[in-house]
Amino acid sequence: MSDRSPIITAHRQDEAACLRDLLAQVALPPAWVQARAAQLIQVARNRPPALFDALLQEFSLSNAEGVSLMVIAESLLRIPDRATIDALIEDRLGHGDWHRHLGHSPSRLVNVAAWGLATGADLLHHAGLVVRLGEPVLRAALAQAVRLLAHQFVMGSSIEDALARSDTRYRYSFDMLGEGARTQADADRHFDAYTEAIAAIGRTSGGQGPIVGPGISVKLSALHPRFETAQTERVLAQLAPRLAELGRLAQDVNVGLTIDAEEAHRLHLTLDVLERLVWWDGLGLAVQAYQKRARAVCGYLAEMARARGVRLVVRLVKGAYWDGEIKRAQEAGLATYPVFTDKAATDLSYLACAHILFGGETFIYPAFATHNAQSIASIEALAGSRTDWEFQRLHGMGERIYEQIVASHPCRVYAPVGHHHDLLPYLVRRLLENGANGSFVNHMVDEDAPIDSLIQAPHQVCRGGLPEPPLMFAPERRAAVGWDLSEPDVRAMMEGHAAARPDHPRPPTSAPADVNHAVDAAAAAAGSWDRLGGERRAEILENASDLVESAAPDLMAGLVHEAGKTIPDALAELRETVDFLRYYAVQARKHFGGDMVLPGPAGESNRLRLKGRGVFAAISPWNFPLAIFVGQVAAALAAGNAVVAKAAPQTPRIAARAVDLLHQAGVPRGVLHLVTGGVEIGQALTQHPGLTGVSFTGSTATAQAINRRLAARSGPIIPLIAETGGINALIADSSALPEQLVDDIIVSAFRSAGQRCSSARILFVQNEAAKTVERLLAGAAAELRLGSPWHLSTDIGPVIDAAARDRLQAHADWIGHRAARLFECPIPDGLAELTMFGPRAFRLENADLLGAEVFGPILHVVHFARSHLGSVLDWINASGYGLTLGIHSRIDSFWQQVAENVRVGNIYVNRGQIGAVVGVQPFGGEGLSGTGPKAGGPHTLFRYATETTTSINLAAIGGDVGLLTGGRQPKFTPCGRS
Ligand code: NAD
C-alpha cells in the first residue's frame, strides 16, 4: 500500500495555509493564456447558445423562477399521482414573476417554455386552482418541458441509444445514472447495468484501446448499499471483488473504466478499493481539485501507477458536492473544511494538480474536465509539447467552447445514460453547480458579464474563504470540536478508546439522608454563587466545557460501556454537552451580567434584575446521561442556582465523572451535589422543602408523579421544568424523494436503537408512495449492522437493559397480532451478553393502535390519502403529545400546512428529526411532551431565575441627574456585583 500520510496531513491543513502553499507553488500563467481564454469566450458567445446555456441565462438560481423550475425538474416526473403533481405545479408556478421572462431568450425553445410557464401561472392566479382550467394540458406541457430538459443532459435512455447518438469527433465516457444503492437489490441492478453497458461499449470500441477509446464511469456508491468508511471491512470483502469483475470485463473488451469521485468522506475507502484493482492500463479515478488534499492524492496516484507499472487515467474535476461538504464539516464540527471555500483557490489547486499529473510521466494519462476557459487555456500552457492527455466536458454543456478545441485536441464527453427519473438528482447537481452566481458557466452565458472578469488567473482573485467550522458561532462561543470518523487514524484512535473500559468506580447509591444533607448544603451555598454574577459563572462553565473536551476519550468510553452508545452517538453526545456549557455561559453573561434599566417617569430609577431561585433539583434520564445531565445542571448554575443533581440509576458513573469535571472547573462543592439512585431517591429529593425548583427530563408518567408531589407540598409553589416523551410522527407525501426519505427514516427511527425522545415512532406515508418506500425501507434496514457499540461498524447497539428489552418485546408481540410486520432485523450470533433488540416495522390499518410512547427501535407505518391529510393532523394533535415532527415533501405549501396545524415543539422538513443542536434547534415539546422552555434556547435560563424590580425615587435625594445632563434611554448596564 502506498503512503497516505501526505493525504492525511493535507486534509487537516487550514485553508489559509493551504492557499499560501498554492500561491507559492503555482506560477502565474503566461500572458497569452488570458488572450486565449478571452478568445474562447468571445467566439463561444458569438455562436447560438445551447439550450442549457440559454435556459441558465433566463432562469438562473438567483431568481425565484429559476429555483422553482429546478424543483419542478427534480420532482415532477417521479411523482406517481395527479393530485400531488397538481399541488407541486400550483405551489411552484404560484410564486415569482414568470412574465418577465417572456420573449427574452435567443433560444426559441426557452421562449416557448417561458410562455408556457407564464400562461400556467396566469391560469393559476385567475382560476385559483389548477384543477379548474386546463389542468391536464398544463400537467402534460410541464412534463414535456422537463423531458426536453432531461434530453439535453442524458445521451440516451439505454446504452445503445447513447452510443447511436455519439458524435464521432468526441471520445465518450458513459455514466449509468441512478441514486446510490440503498439496498442490495439496487446494487445488483446497477451491477447488471454496468455489465451490459461495458459489453455494449466494447462492441463499438473499434480497437482503440482502453485509454483513448470509449469508456465507462462507475459510481461505487451505486454498487454497494453501505459504501461508507465505517463499513470498510465489508465493502472490501463484497464490493472490491465485484468491481474487479467489472474491471476484467472492461479489460477483455478494451474499455476504460473510471471510478467517479463522490463525497470527501468516501475518499479513503475509494482508494482502498482502487488499490485492489490497479493491474491494467485503462483504469481511472476522478480527483476533485476542490479538496485541499487533491495535490497529495495526485502524487499518491502517480506513485502507485509507477510502482505497479501501469498507466492510470486521472480525471481532474473541480468537484460537485461543494455545498454538501461545507454543511457536513460544520455539522460535524470538523477543525477545518475538506474543501476550499474560496472558489478561486479551487481553480488554483486545479492547476497545481495538473502540474503534478503532467509530471507523472507516462504512468498517468491526465484528463481535464472543466468548462472554464481560463482553466482550459492554462492547461494548454502547462501541457507544453505533451500530447497524451485529453479534455473532458459534460454532455449538454460546454459545446460552444469545445467546438473550438476538439479538432486540434482530444476531448471526451461525460455522457449520462438512463431514464428520466434517474437523471433528476444528477441534473439538479449540475444546475446547482453551474447556475449559481459565482460559477463560470453562469457568467459565460451572461452577455453582460465582462470578459475581463472571466479570464483572470485565480492567483489574482483569491479572497480567502469562510471562517473555519469551529468559528461558526463566533464571536460568542466556539463550537464543540468533532472528529472526522472517515479518517483512518481517527477511526483507529476512536475504536481504541471505546474498547478500553474506564475504571471509574460506581458511586454508592445515596440514602434519603444524603439527599437531605445535599439540599441543605446547597441552600447554604446558593447565595454566594448567585452573587458571583453571570460573567464569573460563565467563565467557570467555559472552563468546564474545555475540561469535558479534553476528557473526551474517557467520557466517550464511559458512554459506550455504561449506556451502550455507539461511537458516533457518544461523540455527538459529548459535543452536545460542550455546546450546552458554552451556550449557557453566553446566556449567563448576557442576562445575568447586569440590571436592565427600564423606562419610567423623570426623577425615578427603575431596574430589573434576574437572579437564581435557590436550589434546583436536576433529574435526568439514562438515554443522554452526559448531555442532558450536564445541560440541566449548567442551565441551573448559569442562572445562579445551587444544584442537587440526580443521575439515572443506570448511568451513575458518567454523572459522577461530569460532576468531578464541573468541580475541577471551579463550581464550588457546596454548590453542586450528586445523588444517585432510583425512584425513592427521586421522591426524597422532590419532596424536600428546601427545593426552589425542579428540572426534570424523563417519561411523562414520572413528570406527572413529580408534579403531584410538588403540588402536595406546603410552602411556596415552585417551578417544574419537564421535558418528556412523545409519539413522534413523520409525514411524507408522494413528492418526497424515496431514497432521501428512507435515509432519514432509518436514522430517525433506529439510530441509538430508537432510544431518543425525538425518535420517529410513526410514519404516515401517502398511499401512492407507500409501496416503494416500504420496499426501500426493508431493504435498507436489512443492511444495518447490529453489534457491540465499541465497533465503528455498528449501527445499532443494545437497548439500555433487560427490562427495556422485555417491554419492547411485549409491545412487538401485542402489535404483531394486530398489524402486519414489514421487517425485523435479526440479531447476529455472539451478542448474547448484550441486551439487543432488532429494529422492526409494522403496518397499522389504524393509527389508534399506538396510544403511548414506545421507547425503542419499533416503527409504526400508516398509509394516508392526500385528501385525508386533515385526519392525520387531527390524530397527531389528539394524541396529546407534541415533541418532534418530520415532514418530507417537495411542496412548500404542503409542509407549511402541516406545520401550521400541528402542536409540536420541533419540526424538521426534508431531514432527519433527531440530533437537535444547542442554540440552533432549541429542543423541547408541548402538551404531554413537556412544559418548556426549550433546552438550549434563548429563553431557557429565565425559567430557572427569579426577578427583582428596584424602583428608586431619585427626586428624594436631590433630582434626576440623567434628565438634567441629557437623554436617558433604557439600556443594560454592568451591575458590578462581586
Ligand atoms: P424515567 O421517567 O423513568 O426516569 C427519568 C429520571 O427520573 C430518572 O433519573 C429516574 O430515576 C427518575 N425518577 C423516576 N421516578 C421518579 C419519581 N417518582 N420521582 C422523581 N424522580 C423519578 O425516564 P427514563 O426511562 O430514564 O428515560 C426515558 C424517557 O425520557 C422517555 O420517555 C423519553 O422520551 C424521555 N426523554 C425526554 C427528553 C426530552 O427532552 N423531552 C429527553 C430524553 C428523554
PDB file of N, CA, C and O and ligand atoms in Angstrom, residues 619-624 628 646-650 677-686 696-703 705-706 709 722-726 755-758 761 807 853 855 883 923-925 929-930 935, ligand 1:
ATOM      1  N   ILE A 619     -33.106  16.299  37.553  1.00  0.00           N
ATOM      2  CA  ILE A 619     -33.340  14.838  37.484  1.00  0.00           C
ATOM      3  C   ILE A 619     -33.309  14.409  36.026  1.00  0.00           C
ATOM      4  O   ILE A 619     -34.093  14.901  35.206  1.00  0.00           O
ATOM      5  N   SER A 620     -32.389  13.506  35.712  1.00  0.00           N
ATOM      6  CA  SER A 620     -32.176  13.212  34.286  1.00  0.00           C
ATOM      7  C   SER A 620     -32.363  11.737  33.976  1.00  0.00           C
ATOM      8  O   SER A 620     -32.302  10.884  34.858  1.00  0.00           O
ATOM      9  N   PRO A 621     -32.549  11.411  32.677  1.00  0.00           N
ATOM     10  CA  PRO A 621     -32.750  10.023  32.252  1.00  0.00           C
ATOM     11  C   PRO A 621     -31.413   9.393  31.852  1.00  0.00           C
ATOM     12  O   PRO A 621     -30.399  10.076  31.754  1.00  0.00           O
ATOM     13  N   TRP A 622     -31.452   8.103  31.566  1.00  0.00           N
ATOM     14  CA  TRP A 622     -30.223   7.389  31.189  1.00  0.00           C
ATOM     15  C   TRP A 622     -29.887   7.554  29.711  1.00  0.00           C
ATOM     16  O   TRP A 622     -28.814   7.218  29.281  1.00  0.00           O
ATOM     17  N   ASN A 623     -30.843   8.060  28.918  1.00  0.00           N
ATOM     18  CA  ASN A 623     -30.576   7.979  27.474  1.00  0.00           C
ATOM     19  C   ASN A 623     -29.636   9.075  26.969  1.00  0.00           C
ATOM     20  O   ASN A 623     -29.045   8.933  25.916  1.00  0.00           O
ATOM     21  N   PHE A 624     -29.487  10.165  27.734  1.00  0.00           N
ATOM     22  CA  PHE A 624     -28.411  11.117  27.468  1.00  0.00           C
ATOM     23  C   PHE A 624     -27.740  11.418  28.807  1.00  0.00           C
ATOM     24  O   PHE A 624     -27.878  12.503  29.353  1.00  0.00           O
ATOM     25  N   ILE A 628     -27.803  15.559  28.731  1.00  0.00           N
ATOM     26  CA  ILE A 628     -28.977  16.090  29.442  1.00  0.00           C
ATOM     27  C   ILE A 628     -28.607  16.351  30.895  1.00  0.00           C
ATOM     28  O   ILE A 628     -28.966  17.383  31.468  1.00  0.00           O
ATOM     29  N   LYS A 646     -29.726  14.492  40.316  1.00  0.00           N
ATOM     30  CA  LYS A 646     -29.923  13.051  40.476  1.00  0.00           C
ATOM     31  C   LYS A 646     -29.738  12.361  39.136  1.00  0.00           C
ATOM     32  O   LYS A 646     -30.471  12.600  38.182  1.00  0.00           O
ATOM     33  N   ALA A 647     -28.729  11.495  39.079  1.00  0.00           N
ATOM     34  CA  ALA A 647     -28.478  10.751  37.842  1.00  0.00           C
ATOM     35  C   ALA A 647     -29.459   9.594  37.758  1.00  0.00           C
ATOM     36  O   ALA A 647     -30.011   9.155  38.763  1.00  0.00           O
ATOM     37  N   ALA A 648     -29.635   9.075  36.557  1.00  0.00           N
ATOM     38  CA  ALA A 648     -30.469   7.882  36.399  1.00  0.00           C
ATOM     39  C   ALA A 648     -29.728   6.696  37.007  1.00  0.00           C
ATOM     40  O   ALA A 648     -28.492   6.648  36.959  1.00  0.00           O
ATOM     41  N   PRO A 649     -30.459   5.730  37.572  1.00  0.00           N
ATOM     42  CA  PRO A 649     -29.783   4.623  38.255  1.00  0.00           C
ATOM     43  C   PRO A 649     -28.930   3.774  37.312  1.00  0.00           C
ATOM     44  O   PRO A 649     -27.983   3.122  37.741  1.00  0.00           O
ATOM     45  N   GLN A 650     -29.248   3.818  36.006  1.00  0.00           N
ATOM     46  CA  GLN A 650     -28.481   3.006  35.052  1.00  0.00           C
ATOM     47  C   GLN A 650     -27.115   3.613  34.746  1.00  0.00           C
ATOM     48  O   GLN A 650     -26.227   2.920  34.254  1.00  0.00           O
ATOM     49  N   GLY A 677     -29.452   6.952  42.540  1.00  0.00           N
ATOM     50  CA  GLY A 677     -30.491   6.024  42.994  1.00  0.00           C
ATOM     51  C   GLY A 677     -31.700   6.122  42.094  1.00  0.00           C
ATOM     52  O   GLY A 677     -31.701   6.872  41.098  1.00  0.00           O
ATOM     53  N   GLY A 678     -32.723   5.385  42.436  1.00  0.00           N
ATOM     54  CA  GLY A 678     -33.901   5.317  41.579  1.00  0.00           C
ATOM     55  C   GLY A 678     -35.054   6.143  42.103  1.00  0.00           C
ATOM     56  O   GLY A 678     -34.874   7.253  42.611  1.00  0.00           O
ATOM     57  N   VAL A 679     -36.241   5.555  42.011  1.00  0.00           N
ATOM     58  CA  VAL A 679     -37.482   6.261  42.321  1.00  0.00           C
ATOM     59  C   VAL A 679     -37.468   6.854  43.740  1.00  0.00           C
ATOM     60  O   VAL A 679     -37.796   8.027  43.943  1.00  0.00           O
ATOM     61  N   GLU A 680     -37.008   6.033  44.734  1.00  0.00           N
ATOM     62  CA  GLU A 680     -37.086   6.518  46.136  1.00  0.00           C
ATOM     63  C   GLU A 680     -36.256   7.780  46.316  1.00  0.00           C
ATOM     64  O   GLU A 680     -36.677   8.715  47.025  1.00  0.00           O
ATOM     65  N   ILE A 681     -35.092   7.792  45.665  1.00  0.00           N
ATOM     66  CA  ILE A 681     -34.226   8.961  45.838  1.00  0.00           C
ATOM     67  C   ILE A 681     -34.836  10.162  45.127  1.00  0.00           C
ATOM     68  O   ILE A 681     -34.824  11.293  45.625  1.00  0.00           O
ATOM     69  N   GLY A 682     -35.413   9.900  43.958  1.00  0.00           N
ATOM     70  CA  GLY A 682     -36.104  10.976  43.243  1.00  0.00           C
ATOM     71  C   GLY A 682     -37.236  11.536  44.092  1.00  0.00           C
ATOM     72  O   GLY A 682     -37.448  12.750  44.167  1.00  0.00           O
ATOM     73  N   GLN A 683     -37.943  10.625  44.764  1.00  0.00           N
ATOM     74  CA  GLN A 683     -39.068  11.072  45.612  1.00  0.00           C
ATOM     75  C   GLN A 683     -38.552  11.882  46.791  1.00  0.00           C
ATOM     76  O   GLN A 683     -39.076  12.948  47.120  1.00  0.00           O
ATOM     77  N   ALA A 684     -37.493  11.373  47.437  1.00  0.00           N
ATOM     78  CA  ALA A 684     -36.939  12.089  48.595  1.00  0.00           C
ATOM     79  C   ALA A 684     -36.518  13.495  48.176  1.00  0.00           C
ATOM     80  O   ALA A 684     -36.742  14.481  48.895  1.00  0.00           O
ATOM     81  N   LEU A 685     -35.933  13.563  47.010  1.00  0.00           N
ATOM     82  CA  LEU A 685     -35.434  14.861  46.547  1.00  0.00           C
ATOM     83  C   LEU A 685     -36.582  15.831  46.268  1.00  0.00           C
ATOM     84  O   LEU A 685     -36.563  16.983  46.705  1.00  0.00           O
ATOM     85  N   THR A 686     -37.582  15.346  45.547  1.00  0.00           N
ATOM     86  CA  THR A 686     -38.624  16.281  45.123  1.00  0.00           C
ATOM     87  C   THR A 686     -39.574  16.679  46.257  1.00  0.00           C
ATOM     88  O   THR A 686     -40.337  17.627  46.116  1.00  0.00           O
ATOM     89  N   PHE A 696     -36.613  18.487  35.193  1.00  0.00           N
ATOM     90  CA  PHE A 696     -36.756  17.041  35.014  1.00  0.00           C
ATOM     91  C   PHE A 696     -36.769  16.690  33.532  1.00  0.00           C
ATOM     92  O   PHE A 696     -37.416  17.363  32.723  1.00  0.00           O
ATOM     93  N   THR A 697     -36.076  15.628  33.178  1.00  0.00           N
ATOM     94  CA  THR A 697     -36.228  15.050  31.844  1.00  0.00           C
ATOM     95  C   THR A 697     -36.441  13.563  32.013  1.00  0.00           C
ATOM     96  O   THR A 697     -35.655  12.908  32.711  1.00  0.00           O
ATOM     97  N   GLY A 698     -37.470  13.045  31.394  1.00  0.00           N
ATOM     98  CA  GLY A 698     -37.764  11.618  31.512  1.00  0.00           C
ATOM     99  C   GLY A 698     -39.149  11.346  30.974  1.00  0.00           C
ATOM    100  O   GLY A 698     -39.643  12.082  30.096  1.00  0.00           O
ATOM    101  N   SER A 699     -39.779  10.338  31.488  1.00  0.00           N
ATOM    102  CA  SER A 699     -41.069   9.952  30.912  1.00  0.00           C
ATOM    103  C   SER A 699     -42.198  10.868  31.405  1.00  0.00           C
ATOM    104  O   SER A 699     -42.089  11.495  32.469  1.00  0.00           O
ATOM    105  N   THR A 700     -43.255  10.891  30.651  1.00  0.00           N
ATOM    106  CA  THR A 700     -44.399  11.736  31.002  1.00  0.00           C
ATOM    107  C   THR A 700     -44.992  11.287  32.338  1.00  0.00           C
ATOM    108  O   THR A 700     -45.354  12.120  33.183  1.00  0.00           O
ATOM    109  N   ALA A 701     -45.041   9.968  32.557  1.00  0.00           N
ATOM    110  CA  ALA A 701     -45.645   9.458  33.796  1.00  0.00           C
ATOM    111  C   ALA A 701     -44.851   9.941  35.007  1.00  0.00           C
ATOM    112  O   ALA A 701     -45.433  10.358  36.023  1.00  0.00           O
ATOM    113  N   THR A 702     -43.531   9.901  34.925  1.00  0.00           N
ATOM    114  CA  THR A 702     -42.715  10.354  36.053  1.00  0.00           C
ATOM    115  C   THR A 702     -42.917  11.854  36.279  1.00  0.00           C
ATOM    116  O   THR A 702     -43.026  12.314  37.426  1.00  0.00           O
ATOM    117  N   ALA A 703     -42.974  12.599  35.195  1.00  0.00           N
ATOM    118  CA  ALA A 703     -43.184  14.053  35.329  1.00  0.00           C
ATOM    119  C   ALA A 703     -44.496  14.328  36.046  1.00  0.00           C
ATOM    120  O   ALA A 703     -44.578  15.214  36.911  1.00  0.00           O
ATOM    121  N   ALA A 705     -45.984  12.331  38.164  1.00  0.00           N
ATOM    122  CA  ALA A 705     -45.824  11.939  39.576  1.00  0.00           C
ATOM    123  C   ALA A 705     -45.107  13.057  40.338  1.00  0.00           C
ATOM    124  O   ALA A 705     -45.503  13.423  41.455  1.00  0.00           O
ATOM    125  N   ILE A 706     -44.080  13.607  39.726  1.00  0.00           N
ATOM    126  CA  ILE A 706     -43.335  14.683  40.394  1.00  0.00           C
ATOM    127  C   ILE A 706     -44.240  15.907  40.581  1.00  0.00           C
ATOM    128  O   ILE A 706     -44.260  16.542  41.626  1.00  0.00           O
ATOM    129  N   ARG A 709     -46.453  15.445  43.461  1.00  0.00           N
ATOM    130  CA  ARG A 709     -45.746  15.547  44.737  1.00  0.00           C
ATOM    131  C   ARG A 709     -45.462  17.008  45.077  1.00  0.00           C
ATOM    132  O   ARG A 709     -45.602  17.448  46.205  1.00  0.00           O
ATOM    133  N   ALA A 722     -40.297  20.402  32.826  1.00  0.00           N
ATOM    134  CA  ALA A 722     -40.319  18.975  32.496  1.00  0.00           C
ATOM    135  C   ALA A 722     -40.195  18.777  30.985  1.00  0.00           C
ATOM    136  O   ALA A 722     -40.939  19.368  30.206  1.00  0.00           O
ATOM    137  N   GLU A 723     -39.240  17.962  30.600  1.00  0.00           N
ATOM    138  CA  GLU A 723     -39.085  17.569  29.193  1.00  0.00           C
ATOM    139  C   GLU A 723     -39.372  16.084  29.138  1.00  0.00           C
ATOM    140  O   GLU A 723     -38.657  15.296  29.760  1.00  0.00           O
ATOM    141  N   THR A 724     -40.418  15.703  28.414  1.00  0.00           N
ATOM    142  CA  THR A 724     -40.855  14.309  28.499  1.00  0.00           C
ATOM    143  C   THR A 724     -40.918  13.637  27.129  1.00  0.00           C
ATOM    144  O   THR A 724     -40.245  14.081  26.204  1.00  0.00           O
ATOM    145  N   GLY A 725     -41.706  12.605  26.996  1.00  0.00           N
ATOM    146  CA  GLY A 725     -41.669  11.785  25.785  1.00  0.00           C
ATOM    147  C   GLY A 725     -42.599  12.256  24.678  1.00  0.00           C
ATOM    148  O   GLY A 725     -43.233  13.312  24.774  1.00  0.00           O
ATOM    149  N   GLY A 726     -42.679  11.467  23.626  1.00  0.00           N
ATOM    150  CA  GLY A 726     -43.553  11.840  22.523  1.00  0.00           C
ATOM    151  C   GLY A 726     -43.882  10.640  21.651  1.00  0.00           C
ATOM    152  O   GLY A 726     -43.176   9.635  21.668  1.00  0.00           O
ATOM    153  N   GLN A 755     -33.731   4.944  21.008  1.00  0.00           N
ATOM    154  CA  GLN A 755     -33.874   5.397  22.400  1.00  0.00           C
ATOM    155  C   GLN A 755     -33.600   6.892  22.534  1.00  0.00           C
ATOM    156  O   GLN A 755     -32.839   7.322  23.401  1.00  0.00           O
ATOM    157  N   ARG A 756     -34.135   7.656  21.619  1.00  0.00           N
ATOM    158  CA  ARG A 756     -34.073   9.109  21.763  1.00  0.00           C
ATOM    159  C   ARG A 756     -35.501   9.584  21.926  1.00  0.00           C
ATOM    160  O   ARG A 756     -36.409   9.059  21.271  1.00  0.00           O
ATOM    161  N   CYS A 757     -35.693  10.611  22.745  1.00  0.00           N
ATOM    162  CA  CYS A 757     -37.062  11.090  22.912  1.00  0.00           C
ATOM    163  C   CYS A 757     -37.583  11.636  21.587  1.00  0.00           C
ATOM    164  O   CYS A 757     -38.783  11.631  21.333  1.00  0.00           O
ATOM    165  N   SER A 758     -36.647  12.076  20.705  1.00  0.00           N
ATOM    166  CA  SER A 758     -37.059  12.677  19.438  1.00  0.00           C
ATOM    167  C   SER A 758     -37.321  11.633  18.351  1.00  0.00           C
ATOM    168  O   SER A 758     -37.813  11.965  17.273  1.00  0.00           O
ATOM    169  N   ARG A 761     -41.639   7.574  15.703  1.00  0.00           N
ATOM    170  CA  ARG A 761     -42.362   6.370  16.137  1.00  0.00           C
ATOM    171  C   ARG A 761     -43.394   5.935  15.121  1.00  0.00           C
ATOM    172  O   ARG A 761     -43.771   4.773  15.069  1.00  0.00           O
ATOM    173  N   ARG A 807     -39.949  -4.887  27.700  1.00  0.00           N
ATOM    174  CA  ARG A 807     -41.104  -4.007  27.387  1.00  0.00           C
ATOM    175  C   ARG A 807     -41.285  -3.902  25.875  1.00  0.00           C
ATOM    176  O   ARG A 807     -42.396  -3.959  25.352  1.00  0.00           O
ATOM    177  N   GLU A 853     -45.955   6.314  24.077  1.00  0.00           N
ATOM    178  CA  GLU A 853     -44.584   6.246  23.563  1.00  0.00           C
ATOM    179  C   GLU A 853     -44.035   4.828  23.712  1.00  0.00           C
ATOM    180  O   GLU A 853     -44.166   4.222  24.774  1.00  0.00           O
ATOM    181  N   PHE A 855     -40.441   3.171  23.580  1.00  0.00           N
ATOM    182  CA  PHE A 855     -39.103   3.760  23.580  1.00  0.00           C
ATOM    183  C   PHE A 855     -38.044   2.785  23.073  1.00  0.00           C
ATOM    184  O   PHE A 855     -37.299   2.185  23.835  1.00  0.00           O
ATOM    185  N   LEU A 883     -43.807  16.529  20.572  1.00  0.00           N
ATOM    186  CA  LEU A 883     -42.359  16.713  20.702  1.00  0.00           C
ATOM    187  C   LEU A 883     -41.720  17.003  19.339  1.00  0.00           C
ATOM    188  O   LEU A 883     -41.434  18.143  19.021  1.00  0.00           O
ATOM    189  N   PHE A 923     -34.536  22.699  21.910  1.00  0.00           N
ATOM    190  CA  PHE A 923     -35.302  21.462  21.875  1.00  0.00           C
ATOM    191  C   PHE A 923     -36.296  21.336  23.017  1.00  0.00           C
ATOM    192  O   PHE A 923     -35.970  21.585  24.172  1.00  0.00           O
ATOM    193  N   GLY A 924     -37.502  20.885  22.688  1.00  0.00           N
ATOM    194  CA  GLY A 924     -38.478  20.567  23.732  1.00  0.00           C
ATOM    195  C   GLY A 924     -39.892  20.635  23.186  1.00  0.00           C
ATOM    196  O   GLY A 924     -40.160  21.317  22.195  1.00  0.00           O
ATOM    197  N   GLY A 925     -40.790  19.925  23.870  1.00  0.00           N
ATOM    198  CA  GLY A 925     -42.137  19.802  23.325  1.00  0.00           C
ATOM    199  C   GLY A 925     -43.197  20.513  24.125  1.00  0.00           C
ATOM    200  O   GLY A 925     -42.906  21.262  25.053  1.00  0.00           O
ATOM    201  N   SER A 929     -45.694  16.321  26.146  1.00  0.00           N
ATOM    202  CA  SER A 929     -44.252  16.196  25.892  1.00  0.00           C
ATOM    203  C   SER A 929     -43.401  17.183  26.665  1.00  0.00           C
ATOM    204  O   SER A 929     -42.171  17.123  26.572  1.00  0.00           O
ATOM    205  N   GLY A 930     -43.983  18.099  27.385  1.00  0.00           N
ATOM    206  CA  GLY A 930     -43.118  18.965  28.177  1.00  0.00           C
ATOM    207  C   GLY A 930     -43.736  20.317  28.471  1.00  0.00           C
ATOM    208  O   GLY A 930     -44.693  20.743  27.826  1.00  0.00           O
ATOM    209  N   ALA A 935     -34.789  23.365  25.898  1.00  0.00           N
ATOM    210  CA  ALA A 935     -33.389  23.255  26.314  1.00  0.00           C
ATOM    211  C   ALA A 935     -32.514  23.822  25.198  1.00  0.00           C
ATOM    212  O   ALA A 935     -32.817  23.661  24.021  1.00  0.00           O
TER     213      ALA A 935
HETATM  214  P1  NAD B   1     -37.913   7.923  33.696  1.00  0.00           P
HETATM  215  O1  NAD B   1     -39.041   8.866  33.796  1.00  0.00           O
HETATM  216  O2  NAD B   1     -38.175   6.525  34.104  1.00  0.00           O
HETATM  217  O3  NAD B   1     -36.722   8.423  34.601  1.00  0.00           O
HETATM  218  C1  NAD B   1     -36.161   9.713  34.476  1.00  0.00           C
HETATM  219  C2  NAD B   1     -35.487  10.095  35.797  1.00  0.00           C
HETATM  220  O4  NAD B   1     -36.480  10.261  36.782  1.00  0.00           O
HETATM  221  C3  NAD B   1     -34.553   9.044  36.338  1.00  0.00           C
HETATM  222  O5  NAD B   1     -33.453   9.678  36.939  1.00  0.00           O
HETATM  223  C4  NAD B   1     -35.401   8.341  37.369  1.00  0.00           C
HETATM  224  O6  NAD B   1     -34.657   7.703  38.386  1.00  0.00           O
HETATM  225  C5  NAD B   1     -36.192   9.492  37.929  1.00  0.00           C
HETATM  226  N1  NAD B   1     -37.442   9.119  38.563  1.00  0.00           N
HETATM  227  C6  NAD B   1     -38.225   8.051  38.301  1.00  0.00           C
HETATM  228  N2  NAD B   1     -39.326   8.093  39.070  1.00  0.00           N
HETATM  229  C7  NAD B   1     -39.246   9.206  39.817  1.00  0.00           C
HETATM  230  C8  NAD B   1     -40.081   9.807  40.788  1.00  0.00           C
HETATM  231  N3  NAD B   1     -41.240   9.264  41.130  1.00  0.00           N
HETATM  232  N4  NAD B   1     -39.706  10.966  41.325  1.00  0.00           N
HETATM  233  C9  NAD B   1     -38.555  11.541  40.972  1.00  0.00           C
HETATM  234  N5  NAD B   1     -37.710  11.024  40.073  1.00  0.00           N
HETATM  235  C10 NAD B   1     -38.046   9.863  39.498  1.00  0.00           C
HETATM  236  O7  NAD B   1     -37.364   8.016  32.241  1.00  0.00           O
HETATM  237  P2  NAD B   1     -36.194   7.173  31.558  1.00  0.00           P
HETATM  238  O8  NAD B   1     -36.668   5.814  31.247  1.00  0.00           O
HETATM  239  O9  NAD B   1     -34.934   7.316  32.355  1.00  0.00           O
HETATM  240  O10 NAD B   1     -35.955   7.979  30.201  1.00  0.00           O
HETATM  241  C11 NAD B   1     -36.700   7.747  29.057  1.00  0.00           C
HETATM  242  C12 NAD B   1     -37.807   8.766  28.927  1.00  0.00           C
HETATM  243  O11 NAD B   1     -37.255  10.076  28.920  1.00  0.00           O
HETATM  244  C13 NAD B   1     -38.577   8.644  27.646  1.00  0.00           C
HETATM  245  O12 NAD B   1     -39.939   8.815  27.904  1.00  0.00           O
HETATM  246  C14 NAD B   1     -38.065   9.835  26.820  1.00  0.00           C
HETATM  247  O13 NAD B   1     -38.961  10.274  25.839  1.00  0.00           O
HETATM  248  C15 NAD B   1     -37.806  10.828  27.872  1.00  0.00           C
HETATM  249  N6  NAD B   1     -36.854  11.830  27.413  1.00  0.00           N
HETATM  250  C16 NAD B   1     -37.318  13.072  27.102  1.00  0.00           C
HETATM  251  C17 NAD B   1     -36.429  14.025  26.647  1.00  0.00           C
HETATM  252  C18 NAD B   1     -36.881  15.415  26.248  1.00  0.00           C
HETATM  253  O14 NAD B   1     -36.036  16.288  26.118  1.00  0.00           O
HETATM  254  N7  NAD B   1     -38.158  15.641  26.062  1.00  0.00           N
HETATM  255  C19 NAD B   1     -35.082  13.713  26.517  1.00  0.00           C
HETATM  256  C20 NAD B   1     -34.658  12.441  26.867  1.00  0.00           C
HETATM  257  C21 NAD B   1     -35.563  11.505  27.326  1.00  0.00           C
END
